[in-house]
């Protein structure tokens, strides 16, 4: 087996199952796989190595982390030269890459695992097959920076997409989602987000089994009439690019970009310095505002950052000012007076050694998280749900016995993996449980089982941020300081072809969320103030807890009884629990298969919109009206599998 070159910006490997496949991966995840002179030189080295190895017949390019490649790192010194925004060395190197991709007889496959702006968009048009994850984004900011088309895109894009869409991409800098790129002909197919790498390898390994001489001959036939035109386009584009990078408009655009980037960097650092508040400090401030100063919850949360910026984030600091000083932050003079009065009262008590604001430690049995690990990663680990490696044939034969609510919960938990992949499992369980609880209460009111207005209708949670889950607006609170993932995977520091702030938009993740339990807030009797409920280290507000949602899932899916089966020995409690866990794993597996099949065809919001209809089609049949409340019946997993689109 040939030995791949060892490089730092580019990772090169040979597929363990099919040694005829070379994998060339952009490997600067902390810089969003942005390219500089060193990167493209190594990419060319990897291509030349693969070309020289007779055993290699397929070249697969992809990216490590969240980006395929973020394109050219415009502010990297290695890509500059005196009097030009981009060096001749860089331009000539990418030109050599383009020429290599045009001339090679080996199959080139690109797996676009995430956003691919700039050169990431243009270069893949020289690949034979292009597969993309649903979150991939394609665009070219050439005109914005006074540059010009490269990667033969002046020719390939018009051929693939047509003149109008090619103009939108290159001239107007329009952004194309994966779905739009597939429709336009830029990519071959969209594959599932969760299984993207596995799906790509399955396809490429299948191609590797085809007769090699036939594969090579047919590629040559496809490229025979195109190579000359592509080589000419490459030459003209490189010549034009060398001219453009020396023009004042490009020099001014990049200089302005550098200044703006530096300004934003300083602004961000300044804001970060002001806004970094530990979860404990934020909790203490919110507790003071809502419990002691009687400030409405929504107002307290929305104004906490302003108080912090003004260094008025403790009772001691607030006690030293007059109420008038808070008029800018709190136009309602009554609230401002409440805050200052409460701050003075608390400060006096603390000075006297009588701090009554400290919330007594709750007994272990009262905690919503009796066994909560100290570290977020450990909490997420403790919430893991079962999986199943059962074959589709076995899954089709499986019939469960359950009621409707936990089935909705299972649907939503799996849906949120697709629509909110940035959220940890604890948040997805909380959000899904909120949907189920809100929906169930609404149904109970319709059936006459419950009465009265909901907490939200009475104004609880007013002003709180919301997210859409299953078409419903769910009130949430942000879990500030909850770092549940390895920071190295999301620490993106790069100044690329697109504005730094806009590149960050691709990977900007919502902070982890809790779904706010408004009914619990109402029952706390604190006049729409937060109930002092401990939920780990992040908040004192009542939320739908992930543990309760998880426990509900674990206990809800029995095996359907078989009417003509002989009476079997009753299972022990442990055996019954194990059976239910196995059933849950199978259910989650078929739901994963359902959403995976549709993810390649529907945008996340469309998946969200269709979920309820899918559930209605397969939910257990129960009696109408109140008589069917909580009723159980059979759930055939085959019915869920049959919801997948025809392939």
Short mmCIF file of N, CA and C in Angstrom, two decimals, residues 37-100:
data_model
loop_
_atom_site.label_atom_id
_atom_site.label_comp_id
_atom_site.label_asym_id
_atom_site.label_seq_id
_atom_site.Cartn_x
_atom_site.Cartn_y
_atom_site.Cartn_z
N UNK A 37 -1.29 30.33 1.14
CA UNK A 37 -0.32 29.81 0.17
C UNK A 37 0.17 28.43 0.56
N UNK A 38 0.46 28.25 1.84
CA UNK A 38 0.94 26.95 2.33
C UNK A 38 -0.11 25.86 2.10
N UNK A 39 -1.37 26.18 2.34
CA UNK A 39 -2.45 25.21 2.18
C UNK A 39 -2.57 24.73 0.74
N UNK A 40 -2.59 25.68 -0.20
CA UNK A 40 -2.79 25.27 -1.59
C UNK A 40 -1.57 24.55 -2.15
N UNK A 41 -0.38 24.91 -1.66
CA UNK A 41 0.81 24.17 -2.08
C UNK A 41 0.74 22.73 -1.61
N UNK A 42 0.26 22.53 -0.39
CA UNK A 42 0.13 21.16 0.12
C UNK A 42 -0.99 20.41 -0.60
N UNK A 43 -2.07 21.10 -0.93
CA UNK A 43 -3.16 20.46 -1.67
C UNK A 43 -2.65 19.97 -3.03
N UNK A 44 -1.83 20.79 -3.68
CA UNK A 44 -1.24 20.39 -4.96
C UNK A 44 -0.30 19.21 -4.77
N UNK A 45 0.47 19.23 -3.70
CA UNK A 45 1.36 18.10 -3.40
C UNK A 45 0.57 16.81 -3.25
N UNK A 46 -0.55 16.88 -2.54
CA UNK A 46 -1.39 15.70 -2.33
C UNK A 46 -1.96 15.19 -3.66
N UNK A 47 -2.40 16.11 -4.51
CA UNK A 47 -2.93 15.71 -5.82
C UNK A 47 -1.86 15.03 -6.67
N UNK A 48 -0.66 15.59 -6.66
CA UNK A 48 0.43 15.02 -7.45
C UNK A 48 0.81 13.63 -6.94
N UNK A 49 0.78 13.47 -5.62
CA UNK A 49 1.08 12.15 -5.04
C UNK A 49 0.05 11.13 -5.50
N UNK A 50 -1.23 11.50 -5.40
CA UNK A 50 -2.30 10.58 -5.81
C UNK A 50 -2.20 10.24 -7.30
N UNK A 51 -1.83 11.22 -8.10
CA UNK A 51 -1.69 11.00 -9.54
C UNK A 51 -0.57 10.01 -9.85
N UNK A 52 0.50 10.09 -9.06
CA UNK A 52 1.67 9.25 -9.32
C UNK A 52 1.48 7.81 -8.85
N UNK A 53 0.53 7.58 -7.96
CA UNK A 53 0.31 6.23 -7.43
C UNK A 53 -0.68 5.49 -8.31
N UNK A 54 -0.20 4.46 -8.99
CA UNK A 54 -1.06 3.71 -9.92
C UNK A 54 -2.20 3.01 -9.21
N UNK A 55 -2.01 2.69 -7.93
CA UNK A 55 -3.06 1.98 -7.18
C UNK A 55 -4.26 2.89 -6.90
N UNK A 56 -4.02 4.19 -6.82
CA UNK A 56 -5.09 5.15 -6.54
C UNK A 56 -5.88 5.42 -7.82
N UNK A 57 -7.18 5.19 -7.77
CA UNK A 57 -8.04 5.44 -8.93
C UNK A 57 -9.11 6.49 -8.66
N UNK A 58 -9.36 6.74 -7.38
CA UNK A 58 -10.38 7.73 -7.01
C UNK A 58 -9.79 8.70 -5.98
N UNK A 59 -10.00 9.98 -6.20
CA UNK A 59 -9.55 11.02 -5.26
C UNK A 59 -10.79 11.65 -4.64
N UNK A 60 -10.88 11.58 -3.31
CA UNK A 60 -12.02 12.16 -2.59
C UNK A 60 -11.53 13.36 -1.80
N UNK A 61 -12.10 14.53 -2.04
CA UNK A 61 -11.74 15.73 -1.29
C UNK A 61 -12.87 16.09 -0.34
N UNK A 62 -12.52 16.52 0.86
CA UNK A 62 -13.51 16.92 1.86
C UNK A 62 -12.84 17.82 2.88
N UNK A 63 -13.56 18.21 3.93
CA UNK A 63 -13.01 19.09 4.95
C UNK A 63 -13.17 18.50 6.34
N UNK A 64 -12.28 18.88 7.23
CA UNK A 64 -12.36 18.47 8.63
C UNK A 64 -13.18 19.50 9.40
N UNK A 65 -14.11 19.05 10.22
CA UNK A 65 -14.90 19.98 11.02
C UNK A 65 -16.15 20.47 10.31
N UNK A 66 -16.51 21.74 10.53
CA UNK A 66 -17.79 22.27 10.07
C UNK A 66 -17.76 22.83 8.66
N UNK A 67 -16.59 23.17 8.15
CA UNK A 67 -16.47 23.75 6.82
C UNK A 67 -15.83 22.77 5.85
N UNK A 68 -16.20 22.87 4.57
CA UNK A 68 -15.41 22.22 3.52
C UNK A 68 -14.12 23.03 3.40
N UNK A 69 -14.23 24.26 3.00
CA UNK A 69 -13.18 25.26 3.13
C UNK A 69 -13.85 26.62 3.07
N UNK A 70 -13.37 27.54 3.90
CA UNK A 70 -13.95 28.88 3.93
C UNK A 70 -13.36 29.77 2.86
N UNK A 71 -12.56 29.20 1.95
CA UNK A 71 -11.97 29.99 0.89
C UNK A 71 -10.70 30.70 1.34
N UNK A 72 -10.28 31.67 0.56
CA UNK A 72 -9.01 32.35 0.78
C UNK A 72 -9.02 33.18 2.06
N UNK A 73 -7.97 33.01 2.88
CA UNK A 73 -7.77 33.83 4.07
C UNK A 73 -7.12 35.14 3.64
N UNK A 74 -7.93 36.14 3.38
CA UNK A 74 -7.47 37.37 2.75
C UNK A 74 -6.42 38.13 3.55
N UNK A 75 -6.44 37.98 4.86
CA UNK A 75 -5.52 38.74 5.70
C UNK A 75 -4.27 37.97 6.09
N UNK A 76 -4.13 36.76 5.57
CA UNK A 76 -2.92 35.97 5.84
C UNK A 76 -1.75 36.59 5.08
N UNK A 77 -0.64 36.92 5.77
CA UNK A 77 0.51 37.54 5.09
C UNK A 77 1.05 36.71 3.93
N UNK A 78 0.88 35.38 4.00
CA UNK A 78 1.46 34.53 2.96
C UNK A 78 0.77 34.66 1.61
N UNK A 79 -0.43 35.23 1.59
CA UNK A 79 -1.13 35.35 0.31
C UNK A 79 -0.97 36.74 -0.30
N UNK A 80 -0.18 37.59 0.36
CA UNK A 80 -0.02 38.96 -0.13
C UNK A 80 1.36 39.18 -0.75
N UNK A 81 1.46 40.25 -1.50
CA UNK A 81 2.75 40.74 -1.96
C UNK A 81 2.63 42.24 -2.17
N UNK A 82 3.75 42.92 -2.27
CA UNK A 82 3.76 44.37 -2.40
C UNK A 82 2.95 44.81 -3.61
N UNK A 83 1.97 45.68 -3.36
CA UNK A 83 1.19 46.24 -4.46
C UNK A 83 0.11 45.34 -5.00
N UNK A 84 -0.19 44.24 -4.29
CA UNK A 84 -1.23 43.32 -4.76
C UNK A 84 -1.94 42.70 -3.57
N UNK A 85 -3.24 42.49 -3.72
CA UNK A 85 -3.99 41.89 -2.61
C UNK A 85 -3.74 40.39 -2.49
N UNK A 86 -3.37 39.75 -3.60
CA UNK A 86 -3.06 38.32 -3.59
C UNK A 86 -1.76 38.12 -4.36
N UNK A 87 -0.87 37.30 -3.83
CA UNK A 87 0.44 37.11 -4.45
C UNK A 87 0.36 36.29 -5.72
N UNK A 88 1.33 36.52 -6.61
CA UNK A 88 1.43 35.72 -7.83
C UNK A 88 1.66 34.25 -7.48
N UNK A 89 2.39 34.02 -6.40
CA UNK A 89 2.68 32.63 -6.00
C UNK A 89 1.40 31.88 -5.68
N UNK A 90 0.51 32.52 -4.95
CA UNK A 90 -0.76 31.88 -4.62
C UNK A 90 -1.59 31.65 -5.89
N UNK A 91 -1.68 32.66 -6.73
CA UNK A 91 -2.48 32.55 -7.95
C UNK A 91 -1.95 31.44 -8.85
N UNK A 92 -0.64 31.36 -9.00
CA UNK A 92 -0.05 30.33 -9.85
C UNK A 92 -0.26 28.93 -9.27
N UNK A 93 -0.27 28.84 -7.94
CA UNK A 93 -0.47 27.53 -7.31
C UNK A 93 -1.90 27.03 -7.53
N UNK A 94 -2.89 27.91 -7.33
CA UNK A 94 -4.26 27.44 -7.56
C UNK A 94 -4.48 27.15 -9.05
N UNK A 95 -3.78 27.90 -9.90
CA UNK A 95 -3.87 27.62 -11.33
C UNK A 95 -3.35 26.24 -11.66
N UNK A 96 -2.27 25.83 -10.98
CA UNK A 96 -1.71 24.49 -11.19
C UNK A 96 -2.67 23.42 -10.68
N UNK A 97 -3.37 23.72 -9.59
CA UNK A 97 -4.38 22.79 -9.06
C UNK A 97 -5.49 22.61 -10.08
N UNK A 98 -5.97 23.71 -10.62
CA UNK A 98 -7.05 23.64 -11.61
C UNK A 98 -6.61 22.82 -12.82
N UNK A 99 -5.41 23.07 -13.28
CA UNK A 99 -4.89 22.34 -14.45
C UNK A 99 -4.80 20.85 -14.15
N UNK A 100 -4.38 20.52 -12.94
CA UNK A 100 -4.27 19.11 -12.56
C UNK A 100 -5.65 18.44 -12.56
#
